XYZ file of C-alpha atoms in Angstrom:
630
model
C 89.484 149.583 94.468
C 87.585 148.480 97.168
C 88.443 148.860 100.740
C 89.907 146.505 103.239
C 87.557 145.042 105.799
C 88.704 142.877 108.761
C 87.269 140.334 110.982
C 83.789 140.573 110.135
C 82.864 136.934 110.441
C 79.134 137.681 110.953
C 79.269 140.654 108.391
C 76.140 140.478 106.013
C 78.009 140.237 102.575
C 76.751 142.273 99.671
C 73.259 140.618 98.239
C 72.490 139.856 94.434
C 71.076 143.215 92.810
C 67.582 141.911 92.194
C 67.407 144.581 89.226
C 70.194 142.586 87.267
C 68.403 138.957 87.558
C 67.511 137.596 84.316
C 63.782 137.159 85.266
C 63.602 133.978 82.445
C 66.338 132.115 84.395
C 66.405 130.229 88.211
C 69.797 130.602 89.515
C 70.530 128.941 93.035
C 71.418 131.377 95.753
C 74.730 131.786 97.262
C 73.168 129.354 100.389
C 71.789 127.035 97.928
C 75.139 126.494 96.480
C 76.176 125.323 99.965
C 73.571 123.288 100.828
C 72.412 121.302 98.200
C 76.293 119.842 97.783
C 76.871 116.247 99.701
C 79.888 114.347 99.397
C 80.095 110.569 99.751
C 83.298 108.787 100.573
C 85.184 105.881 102.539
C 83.025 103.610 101.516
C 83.448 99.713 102.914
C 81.769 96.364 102.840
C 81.304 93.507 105.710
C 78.320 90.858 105.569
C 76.157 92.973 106.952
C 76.357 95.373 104.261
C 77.667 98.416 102.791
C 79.247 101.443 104.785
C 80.208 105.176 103.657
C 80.624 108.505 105.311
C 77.797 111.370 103.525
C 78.386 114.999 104.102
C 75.330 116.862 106.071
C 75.463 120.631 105.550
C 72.113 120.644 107.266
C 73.757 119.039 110.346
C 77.326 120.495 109.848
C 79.595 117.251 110.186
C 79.563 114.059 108.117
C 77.678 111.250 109.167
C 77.630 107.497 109.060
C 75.139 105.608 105.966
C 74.091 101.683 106.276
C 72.889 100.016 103.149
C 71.788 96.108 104.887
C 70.995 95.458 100.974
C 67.769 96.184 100.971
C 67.663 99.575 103.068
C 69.411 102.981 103.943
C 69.668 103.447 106.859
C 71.010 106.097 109.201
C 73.147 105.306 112.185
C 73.617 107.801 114.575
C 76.706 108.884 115.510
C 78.964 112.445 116.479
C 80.598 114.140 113.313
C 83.237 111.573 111.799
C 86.664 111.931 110.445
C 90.481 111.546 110.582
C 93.031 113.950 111.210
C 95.747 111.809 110.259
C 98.770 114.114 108.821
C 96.044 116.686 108.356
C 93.915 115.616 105.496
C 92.819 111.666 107.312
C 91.168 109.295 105.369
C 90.183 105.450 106.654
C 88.107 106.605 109.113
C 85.604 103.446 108.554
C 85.909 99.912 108.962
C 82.992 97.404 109.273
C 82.466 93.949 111.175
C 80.005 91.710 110.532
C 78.059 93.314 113.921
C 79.922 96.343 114.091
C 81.313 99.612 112.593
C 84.395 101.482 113.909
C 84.646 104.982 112.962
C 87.068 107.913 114.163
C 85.500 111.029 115.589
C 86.004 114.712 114.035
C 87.355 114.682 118.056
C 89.899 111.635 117.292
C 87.966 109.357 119.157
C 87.748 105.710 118.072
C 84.005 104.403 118.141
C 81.892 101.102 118.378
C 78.939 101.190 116.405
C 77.200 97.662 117.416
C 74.299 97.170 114.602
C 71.806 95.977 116.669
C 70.804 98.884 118.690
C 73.146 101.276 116.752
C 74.023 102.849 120.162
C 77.406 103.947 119.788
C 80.412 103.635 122.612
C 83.820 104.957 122.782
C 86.685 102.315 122.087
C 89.297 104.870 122.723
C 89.995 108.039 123.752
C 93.059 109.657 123.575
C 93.145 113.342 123.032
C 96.823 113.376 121.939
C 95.809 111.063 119.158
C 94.746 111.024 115.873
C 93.364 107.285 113.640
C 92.916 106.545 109.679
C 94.036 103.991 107.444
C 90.863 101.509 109.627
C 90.619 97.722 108.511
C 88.503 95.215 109.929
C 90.787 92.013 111.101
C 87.147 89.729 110.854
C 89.669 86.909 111.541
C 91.098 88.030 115.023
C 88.182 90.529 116.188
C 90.440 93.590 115.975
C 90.990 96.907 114.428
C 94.124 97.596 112.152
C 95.277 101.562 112.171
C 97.586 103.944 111.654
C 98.016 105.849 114.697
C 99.672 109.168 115.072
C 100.564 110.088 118.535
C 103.129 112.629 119.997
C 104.760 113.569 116.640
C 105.472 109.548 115.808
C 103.067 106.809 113.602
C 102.434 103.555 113.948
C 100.396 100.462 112.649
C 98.830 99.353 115.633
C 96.222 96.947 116.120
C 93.385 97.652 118.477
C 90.961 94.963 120.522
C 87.464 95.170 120.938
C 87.779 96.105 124.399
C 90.060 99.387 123.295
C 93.469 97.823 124.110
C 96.323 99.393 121.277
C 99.354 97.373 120.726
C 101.817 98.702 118.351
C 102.893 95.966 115.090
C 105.359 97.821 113.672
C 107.115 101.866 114.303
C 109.928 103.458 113.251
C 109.013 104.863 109.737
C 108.167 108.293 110.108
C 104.612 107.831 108.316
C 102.360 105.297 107.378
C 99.870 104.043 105.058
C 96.955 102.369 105.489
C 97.507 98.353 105.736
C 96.378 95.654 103.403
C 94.906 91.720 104.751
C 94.862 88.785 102.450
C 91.930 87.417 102.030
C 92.351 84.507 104.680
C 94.136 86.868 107.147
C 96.917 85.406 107.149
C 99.616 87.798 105.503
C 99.559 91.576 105.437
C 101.159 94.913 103.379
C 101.411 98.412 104.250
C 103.480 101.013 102.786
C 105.880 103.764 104.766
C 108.037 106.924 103.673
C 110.272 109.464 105.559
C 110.679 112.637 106.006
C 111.839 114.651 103.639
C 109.723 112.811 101.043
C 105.672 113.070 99.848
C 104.279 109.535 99.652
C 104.037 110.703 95.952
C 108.217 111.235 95.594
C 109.415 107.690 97.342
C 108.079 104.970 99.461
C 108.633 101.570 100.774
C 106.797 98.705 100.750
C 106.466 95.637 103.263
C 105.039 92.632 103.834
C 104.515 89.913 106.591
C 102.966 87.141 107.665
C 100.702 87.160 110.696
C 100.396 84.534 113.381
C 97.132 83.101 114.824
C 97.609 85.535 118.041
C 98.332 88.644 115.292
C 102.131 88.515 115.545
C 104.032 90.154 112.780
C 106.444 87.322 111.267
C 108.786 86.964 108.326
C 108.948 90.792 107.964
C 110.899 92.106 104.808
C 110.556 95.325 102.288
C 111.505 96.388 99.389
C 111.537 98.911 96.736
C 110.559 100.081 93.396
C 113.682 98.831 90.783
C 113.947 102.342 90.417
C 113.156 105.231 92.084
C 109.216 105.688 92.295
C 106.135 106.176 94.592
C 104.066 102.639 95.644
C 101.028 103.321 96.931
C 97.225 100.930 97.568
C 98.273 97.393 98.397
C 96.063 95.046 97.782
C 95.955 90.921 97.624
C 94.281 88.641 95.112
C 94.255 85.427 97.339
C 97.502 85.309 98.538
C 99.345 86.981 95.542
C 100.120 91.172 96.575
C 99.679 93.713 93.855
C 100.432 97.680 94.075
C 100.394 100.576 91.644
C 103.674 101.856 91.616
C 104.816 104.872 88.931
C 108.696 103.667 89.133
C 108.106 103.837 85.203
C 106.545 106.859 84.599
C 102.677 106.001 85.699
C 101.300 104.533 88.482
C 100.054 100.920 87.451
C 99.356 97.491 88.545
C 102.362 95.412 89.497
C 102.536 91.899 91.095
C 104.897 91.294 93.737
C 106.263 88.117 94.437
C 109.627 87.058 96.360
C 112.565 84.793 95.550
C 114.077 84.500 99.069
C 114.878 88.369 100.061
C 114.455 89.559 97.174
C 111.552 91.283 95.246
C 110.080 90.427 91.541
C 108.109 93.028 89.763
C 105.875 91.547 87.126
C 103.796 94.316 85.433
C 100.181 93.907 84.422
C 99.197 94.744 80.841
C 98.053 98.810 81.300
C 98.071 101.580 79.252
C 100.591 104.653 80.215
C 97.851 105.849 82.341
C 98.076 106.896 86.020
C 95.512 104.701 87.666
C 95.426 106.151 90.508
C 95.877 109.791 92.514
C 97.961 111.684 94.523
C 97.620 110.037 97.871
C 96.676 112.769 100.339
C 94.849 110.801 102.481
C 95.125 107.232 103.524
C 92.792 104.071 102.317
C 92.259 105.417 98.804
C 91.331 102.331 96.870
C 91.451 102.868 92.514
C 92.353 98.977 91.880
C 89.872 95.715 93.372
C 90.395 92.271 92.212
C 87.387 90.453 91.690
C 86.154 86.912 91.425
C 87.441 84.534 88.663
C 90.949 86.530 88.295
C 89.050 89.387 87.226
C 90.184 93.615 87.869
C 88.726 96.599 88.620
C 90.685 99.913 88.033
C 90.326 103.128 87.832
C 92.809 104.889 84.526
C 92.599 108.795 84.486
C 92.696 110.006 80.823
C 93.198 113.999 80.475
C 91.680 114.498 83.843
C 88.411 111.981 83.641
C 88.471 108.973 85.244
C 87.486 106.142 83.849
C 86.703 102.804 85.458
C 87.724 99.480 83.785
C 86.290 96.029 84.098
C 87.546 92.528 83.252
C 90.392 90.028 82.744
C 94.088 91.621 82.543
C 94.083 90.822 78.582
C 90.392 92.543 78.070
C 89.413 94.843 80.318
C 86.318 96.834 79.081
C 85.189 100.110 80.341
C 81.894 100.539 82.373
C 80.047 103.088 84.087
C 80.514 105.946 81.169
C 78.353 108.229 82.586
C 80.156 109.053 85.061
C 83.698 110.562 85.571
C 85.428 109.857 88.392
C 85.805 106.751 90.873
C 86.857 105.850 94.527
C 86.527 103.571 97.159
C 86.987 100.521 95.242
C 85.546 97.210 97.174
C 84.145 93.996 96.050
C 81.587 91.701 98.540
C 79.780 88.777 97.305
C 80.971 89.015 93.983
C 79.757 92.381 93.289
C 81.683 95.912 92.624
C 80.734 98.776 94.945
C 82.183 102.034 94.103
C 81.960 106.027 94.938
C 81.219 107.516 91.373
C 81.101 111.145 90.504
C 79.926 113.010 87.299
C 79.392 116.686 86.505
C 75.929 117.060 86.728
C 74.860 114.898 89.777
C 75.924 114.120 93.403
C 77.887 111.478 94.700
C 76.722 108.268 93.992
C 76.992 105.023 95.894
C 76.896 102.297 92.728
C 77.087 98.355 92.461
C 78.196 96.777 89.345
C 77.844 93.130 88.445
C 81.206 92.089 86.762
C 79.286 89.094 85.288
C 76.730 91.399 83.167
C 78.516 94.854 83.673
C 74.930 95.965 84.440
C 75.491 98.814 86.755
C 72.653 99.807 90.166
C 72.652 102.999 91.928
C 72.260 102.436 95.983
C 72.258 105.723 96.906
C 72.787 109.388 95.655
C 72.795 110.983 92.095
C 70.515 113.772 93.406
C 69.573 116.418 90.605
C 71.696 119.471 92.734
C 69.659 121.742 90.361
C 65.943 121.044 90.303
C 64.535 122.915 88.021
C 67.839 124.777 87.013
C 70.501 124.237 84.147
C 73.395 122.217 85.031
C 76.209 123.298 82.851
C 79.026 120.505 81.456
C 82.785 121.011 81.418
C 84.386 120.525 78.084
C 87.935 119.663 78.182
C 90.234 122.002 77.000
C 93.978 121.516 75.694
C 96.975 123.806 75.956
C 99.558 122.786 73.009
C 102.702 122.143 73.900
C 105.622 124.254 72.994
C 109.069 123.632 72.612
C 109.942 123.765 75.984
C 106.543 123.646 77.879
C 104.636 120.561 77.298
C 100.516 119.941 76.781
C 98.487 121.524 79.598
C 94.777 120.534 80.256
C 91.848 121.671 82.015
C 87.754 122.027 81.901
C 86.414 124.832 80.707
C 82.621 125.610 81.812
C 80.486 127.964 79.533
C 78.321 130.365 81.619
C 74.979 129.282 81.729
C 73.397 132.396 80.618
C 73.377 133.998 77.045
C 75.799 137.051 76.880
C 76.134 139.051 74.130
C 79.681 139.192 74.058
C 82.304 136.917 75.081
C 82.286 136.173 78.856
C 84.485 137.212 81.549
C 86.382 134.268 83.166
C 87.125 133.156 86.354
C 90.512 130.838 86.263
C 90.991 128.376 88.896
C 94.264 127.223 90.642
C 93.740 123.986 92.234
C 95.117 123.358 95.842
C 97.899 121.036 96.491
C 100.005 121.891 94.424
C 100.076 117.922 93.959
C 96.524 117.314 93.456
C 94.605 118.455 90.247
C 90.669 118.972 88.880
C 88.370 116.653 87.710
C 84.942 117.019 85.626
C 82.491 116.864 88.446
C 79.736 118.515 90.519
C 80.886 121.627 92.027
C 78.407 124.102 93.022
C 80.754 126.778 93.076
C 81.144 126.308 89.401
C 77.320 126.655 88.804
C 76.899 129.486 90.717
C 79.346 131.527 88.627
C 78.008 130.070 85.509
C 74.255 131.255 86.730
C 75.931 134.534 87.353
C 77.224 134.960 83.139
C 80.709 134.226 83.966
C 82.842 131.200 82.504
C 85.043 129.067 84.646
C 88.016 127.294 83.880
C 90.184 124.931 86.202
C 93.513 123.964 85.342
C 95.745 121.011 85.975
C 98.816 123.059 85.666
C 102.525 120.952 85.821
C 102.740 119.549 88.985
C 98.987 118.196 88.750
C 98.709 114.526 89.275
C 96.699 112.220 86.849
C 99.744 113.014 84.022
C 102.119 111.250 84.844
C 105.587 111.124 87.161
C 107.146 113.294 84.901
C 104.785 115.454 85.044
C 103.819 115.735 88.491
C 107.468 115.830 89.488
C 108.171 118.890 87.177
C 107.007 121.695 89.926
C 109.905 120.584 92.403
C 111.770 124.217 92.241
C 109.658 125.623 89.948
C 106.533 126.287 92.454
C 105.437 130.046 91.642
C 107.075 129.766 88.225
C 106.051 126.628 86.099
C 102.042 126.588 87.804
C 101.843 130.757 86.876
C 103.005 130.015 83.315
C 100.781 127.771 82.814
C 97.777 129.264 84.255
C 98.711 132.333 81.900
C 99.053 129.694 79.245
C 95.409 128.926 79.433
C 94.373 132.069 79.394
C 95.846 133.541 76.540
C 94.986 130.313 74.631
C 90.940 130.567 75.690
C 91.078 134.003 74.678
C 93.583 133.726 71.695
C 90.248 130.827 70.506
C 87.290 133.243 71.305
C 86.169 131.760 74.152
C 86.803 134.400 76.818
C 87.167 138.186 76.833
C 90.932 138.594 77.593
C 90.086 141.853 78.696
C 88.580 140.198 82.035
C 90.073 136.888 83.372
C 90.086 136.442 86.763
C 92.177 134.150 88.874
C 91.090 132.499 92.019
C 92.951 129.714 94.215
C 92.577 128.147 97.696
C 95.487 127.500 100.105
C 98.556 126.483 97.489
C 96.431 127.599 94.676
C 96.264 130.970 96.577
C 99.498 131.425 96.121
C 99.888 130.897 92.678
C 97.454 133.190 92.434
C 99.565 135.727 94.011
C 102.346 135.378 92.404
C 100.703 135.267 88.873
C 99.776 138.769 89.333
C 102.925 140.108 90.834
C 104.823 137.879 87.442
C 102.116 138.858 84.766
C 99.441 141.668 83.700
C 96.890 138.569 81.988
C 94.702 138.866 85.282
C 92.176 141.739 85.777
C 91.930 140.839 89.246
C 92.430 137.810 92.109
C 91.608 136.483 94.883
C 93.511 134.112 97.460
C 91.581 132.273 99.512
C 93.769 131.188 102.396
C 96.367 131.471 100.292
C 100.332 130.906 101.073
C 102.039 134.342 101.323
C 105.168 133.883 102.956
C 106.503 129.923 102.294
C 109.913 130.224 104.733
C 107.718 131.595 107.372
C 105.028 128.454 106.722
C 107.961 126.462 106.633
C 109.131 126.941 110.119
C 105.540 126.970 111.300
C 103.643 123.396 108.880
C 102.431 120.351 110.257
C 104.988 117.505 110.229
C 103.323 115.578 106.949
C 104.447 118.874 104.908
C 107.416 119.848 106.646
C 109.485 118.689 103.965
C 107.534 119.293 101.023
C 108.531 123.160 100.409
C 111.560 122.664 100.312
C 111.166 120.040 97.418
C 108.738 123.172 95.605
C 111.356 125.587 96.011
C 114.776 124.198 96.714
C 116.337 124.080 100.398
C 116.344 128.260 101.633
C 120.098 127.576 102.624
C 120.998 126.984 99.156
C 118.335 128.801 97.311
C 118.078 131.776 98.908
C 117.518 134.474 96.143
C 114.858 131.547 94.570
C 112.986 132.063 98.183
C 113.177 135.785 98.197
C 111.716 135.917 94.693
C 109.255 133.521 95.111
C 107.689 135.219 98.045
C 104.607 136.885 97.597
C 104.996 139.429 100.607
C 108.402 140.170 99.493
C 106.561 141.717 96.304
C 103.536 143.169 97.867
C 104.317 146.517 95.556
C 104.086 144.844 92.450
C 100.926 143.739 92.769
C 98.797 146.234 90.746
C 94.911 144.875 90.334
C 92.468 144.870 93.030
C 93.037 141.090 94.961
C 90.194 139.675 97.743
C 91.587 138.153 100.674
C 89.094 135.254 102.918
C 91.036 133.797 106.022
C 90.392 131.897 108.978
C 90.913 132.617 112.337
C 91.794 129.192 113.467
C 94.154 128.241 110.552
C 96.530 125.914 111.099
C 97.869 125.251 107.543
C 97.980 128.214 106.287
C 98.459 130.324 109.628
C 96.333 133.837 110.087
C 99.371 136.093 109.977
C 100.204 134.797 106.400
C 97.444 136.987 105.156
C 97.320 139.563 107.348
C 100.400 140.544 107.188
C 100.193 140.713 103.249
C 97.344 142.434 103.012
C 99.266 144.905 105.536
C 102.063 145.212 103.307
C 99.922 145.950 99.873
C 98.628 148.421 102.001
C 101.707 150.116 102.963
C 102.615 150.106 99.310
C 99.673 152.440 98.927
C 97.234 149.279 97.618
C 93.791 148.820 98.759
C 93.536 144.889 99.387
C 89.518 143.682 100.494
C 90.184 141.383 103.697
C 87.471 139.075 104.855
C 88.115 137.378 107.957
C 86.315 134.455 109.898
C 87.560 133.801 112.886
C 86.056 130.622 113.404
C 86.666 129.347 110.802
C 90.088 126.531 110.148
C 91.874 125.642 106.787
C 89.100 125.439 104.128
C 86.099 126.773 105.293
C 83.137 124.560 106.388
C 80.365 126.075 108.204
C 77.437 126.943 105.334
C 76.540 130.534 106.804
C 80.483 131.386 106.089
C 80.795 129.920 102.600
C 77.949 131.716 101.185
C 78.862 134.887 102.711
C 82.628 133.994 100.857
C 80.485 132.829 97.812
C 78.564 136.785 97.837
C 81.435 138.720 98.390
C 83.205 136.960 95.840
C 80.511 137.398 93.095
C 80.681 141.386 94.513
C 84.285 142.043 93.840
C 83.835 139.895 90.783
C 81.158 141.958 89.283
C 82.481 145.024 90.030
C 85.994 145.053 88.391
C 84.124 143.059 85.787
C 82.263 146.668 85.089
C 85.440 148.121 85.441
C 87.390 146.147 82.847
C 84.651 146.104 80.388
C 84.160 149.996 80.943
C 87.766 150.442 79.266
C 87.115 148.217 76.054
């Protein structure tokens, strides 16, 4: 087994053995990986044109795109991005002469777009924004702003002056404006709860001066999770999953009380697990005409029409965000496997579909391998699991190792796009499969509420699941699957080889070790949310103790690779250092890699290629080793 290595964040990791390149094939180095991959999100419309927020690995930070309808443009600006309850979103909002944006600093920003020199609306250190929406009618900024442990909807004038709408919920989503700016929706939840378990929803009307009146809430007829208001005209609609899916509902009131009128759908989530704030999967568009987005075994799919015949559009491509309509035309984010993000414009009239922006070729010159999805049968007491299973690009002669790959979350799940990651394993003659394990959203209620007490149990069984079925179909060599997870999928990863022999090896990539200890040390937006995976530790104690990786640091028997970051605040350092400490005392040899300036999910491109090297390293090696023994 290799040997542990700490806090080498400069360390030059191992490079590819130039004698074992297939000389007929291009593959992308570990740096090309990193830097050919940009990301384009929180996109938004005003008259003067369209908005979004592009990752620049060249510059480091994400950075601010103008399309005036003719041009792109770049306006300059520092890094952007919300910190709201850790994971932002809404950082963007758009005027007819301006742009407001939030800082990677938490500063709100002016962007005028006549000289495009930027100035600082606010600045409050002990703050953090998301959830922006233009009020065009009033001049001001609607936000959610967190501040001393408390959130808010606040409104915000152009000269930087905050004044609060409505508190007291302990978190926020971002709000919703009728068309004529007269009435407006937001959703809330409290702690304990995930804005996936339970939320509320409200409504008001606003005066001319921005007054909240007529305030009143409601919720689901049963319990559920509402999430993306939105009005057509005056009438509000939200996707709401109190029956099993989220899907559009129109709200209307009799007096104080609610009425739920449910739009023809399929049982279909249309929508995700909202993480962040300002996610938009549903538009309304001119003439009483939809947008959505409907996720079918993992692909999204984007839907155009009237509510009695909606027709699908876009087909090439496989997921959707960022939903927004202006002058009669759809804008959207789309993804696809074997492109980057692209910025696209659909007519609803003709369906006819433009590209703005994006769709780069990440590969030029180089193979671009396709996912294919994959289905786990249900059993008697387990039910269907899915996932995308990526061939490796290269010819081997016998069946391929596998890498298997525990999403993050847990609430969250995979889709069938771009990921360089992917490729570069695929380059490298392994396979790659990703697995929306139970407690994935896309599936359902049901079946994203199924991990609550089961976390380390139902997610490893199903992760073994798909591996014995890829193998049990010739697909894979059994003889060497690998499993690999970030953060929450890092510990699944862990505890699938403490509970199981299937893996060969793993590695944990920030990974959860010790969940009471995160517990008593998470940000406030999680605080509650291990206790839902695992039970409360008062009443559950023997559940904690056996669900605790570092409890079981012995048991681990196969060789596991460790990255962390020195400025974690998620997952905190000490979680894997003091694991890796304990498999050590057990008389294991764990292989540490430690950046220390590096936070939750590494970002800076020199550190996740050297994580992308030593990972293909370890990889290769206990490949040889497995392979050795057949």
């Amino acid at each position: 087994m290799p040997g542990t290595h700490d806090c080498f964040s400069r360390a030059e990791p191992p490079g590819i053995i130039e004698s074992e390149r297939p000389t007929s094939v291009q593959r992308m180095t570990a740096r090309q990986a990193v830097d050919g991959h940009v990301q384009r999100g929180e996109l938004t419309a005003s008259e003067a044109g369209l908005f979004w927020l592009e990752s620049d690995s060249a510059l480091g930070k994400t950075v601010l795109k103008w399309h005036d309808g003719e041009r792109l443009l770049n306006l300059a600006t520092p890094g952007l991005g919300s910190r709201v309850n850790g994971y932002g979103g809404g950082a963007l909002s758009a005027f007819p002469d301006r742009v407001v944006a939030v800082t990677d600093r938490q500063h709100l920003i002016s962007v005028p777009l006549g000289n495009g020199h930027w100035s600082t609306l606010v600045d409050n250190p002990d703050s953090a924004w998301g959830g922006l929406v233009a009020d065009c009618r009033r001049n001001r900024l609607l936000a959610v702003r967190e501040w001393n442990g408390q959130q808010a909807l606040v409104a915000i004038a152009p000269d930087g002056q905050c004044r609060c709408l409505h508190e007291g919920a302990d978190f926020y989503g971002a709000p919703a404006l009728s068309p004529d700016g007269r009435r407006i929706a937001w959703v809330t939840w409290q702690l304990p709860d995930m804005p996936w378990l339970r939320t509320r929803l409200w409504l008001a009307e606003l005066d001319a001066e921005g007054h909240l009146q007529h305030v009143q809430s409601c919720v689901p007829p049963m319990e559920g999770s509402i999430q993306q208001p939105v009005f057509a005209g005056q009438v509000l609609w939200v996707l709401s999953d109190h029956q099993g899916w989220w899907q559009p509902w129109e709200l209307t009131w009799s007096g104080r009380e609610a009425l739920w009128t449910a739009a023809p759908a399929p049982a279909q989530d249309h929508a995700n697990a909202p993480w962040q704030l300002g996610e938009r999967h549903h538009c309304p568009l001119p003439g009483g005409r939809w947008a959505r987005v409907r996720y079918n075994q993992g692909t999204g799919e984007l839907w155009v029409g009237s509510e009695a015949a909606l027709t699908r559009v876009a087909t090439g491509f496989t997921d959707f965000r960022c939903l927004s309509v202006h002058d009669g035309t759809l804008y959207c984010v789309a993804r696809s496997p074997a492109r980057l993000d692209v910025v696209l414009a659909i007519d609803p009239d003709t369906l006819a579909e433009h590209v703005l922006a994006g769709g780069e070729d990440p590969l030029p010159g180089m193979h671009c391998q396709i996912p294919e999805t994959f289905l786990v049968p249900r059993t008697s007491s387990e039910p269907a699991v899915q996932g995308f299973f990526y061939e490796p690009t290269i010819s081997v002669a016998d069946r391929p190792p596998v890498i298997f790959v525990a999403h993050g979350g847990p609430t969250s799940a995979v889709y069938p796009v771009y990921n360089p990651q992917i490729q570069f394993w695929c380059q490298r003659g392994f396979a790659v499969a990703e697995v929306n394990y139970r407690g994935s959203s896309g599936f359902g209620r049901g079946f994203r509420l199924s991990l609550a007490s089961h976390w380390g149990e139902f997610d490893v069984q199903d992760m073994v699941r798909a591996a014995r079925y890829l193998s049990d179909v010739g697909r894979v060599d059994g003889d060497r699957v690998f499993v690999q997870g970030r953060s929450a999928g890092g510990y699944t990863v862990l505890m699938a080889l403490i509970e199981t022999d299937c893996f060969v090896a793993g590695a944990s990539l920030f990974g959860v070790t010790d969940p009471r200890r995160l517990r008593s040390m998470t940000h406030r937006f999680e605080s509650g949310y291990l206790d839902w995976l695992l039970g409360a530790p008062e009443d559950q104690p023997e559940r904690w103790h056996a669900r605790t990786p570092l409890h079981h640091a012995d048991r681990i028997r196969t060789p596991v690779i460790f990255f962390q970051g020195g400025q974690d605040r998620v997952v905190v350092p000490e979680q894997t250092r003091t694991m890796v400490e304990s498999m050590k005392a057990a008389g294991h040899s764990p292989e540490l890699h430690w950046f220390e300036d590096e936070a939750h999910g590494f970002r800076q491109p020199e550190n996740l290629a050297a994580m992308l090297e030593w990972l293909h390293s370890f990889y290769r090696r206990h490949s040889r080793k497995a392979n050795d023994c057949l």
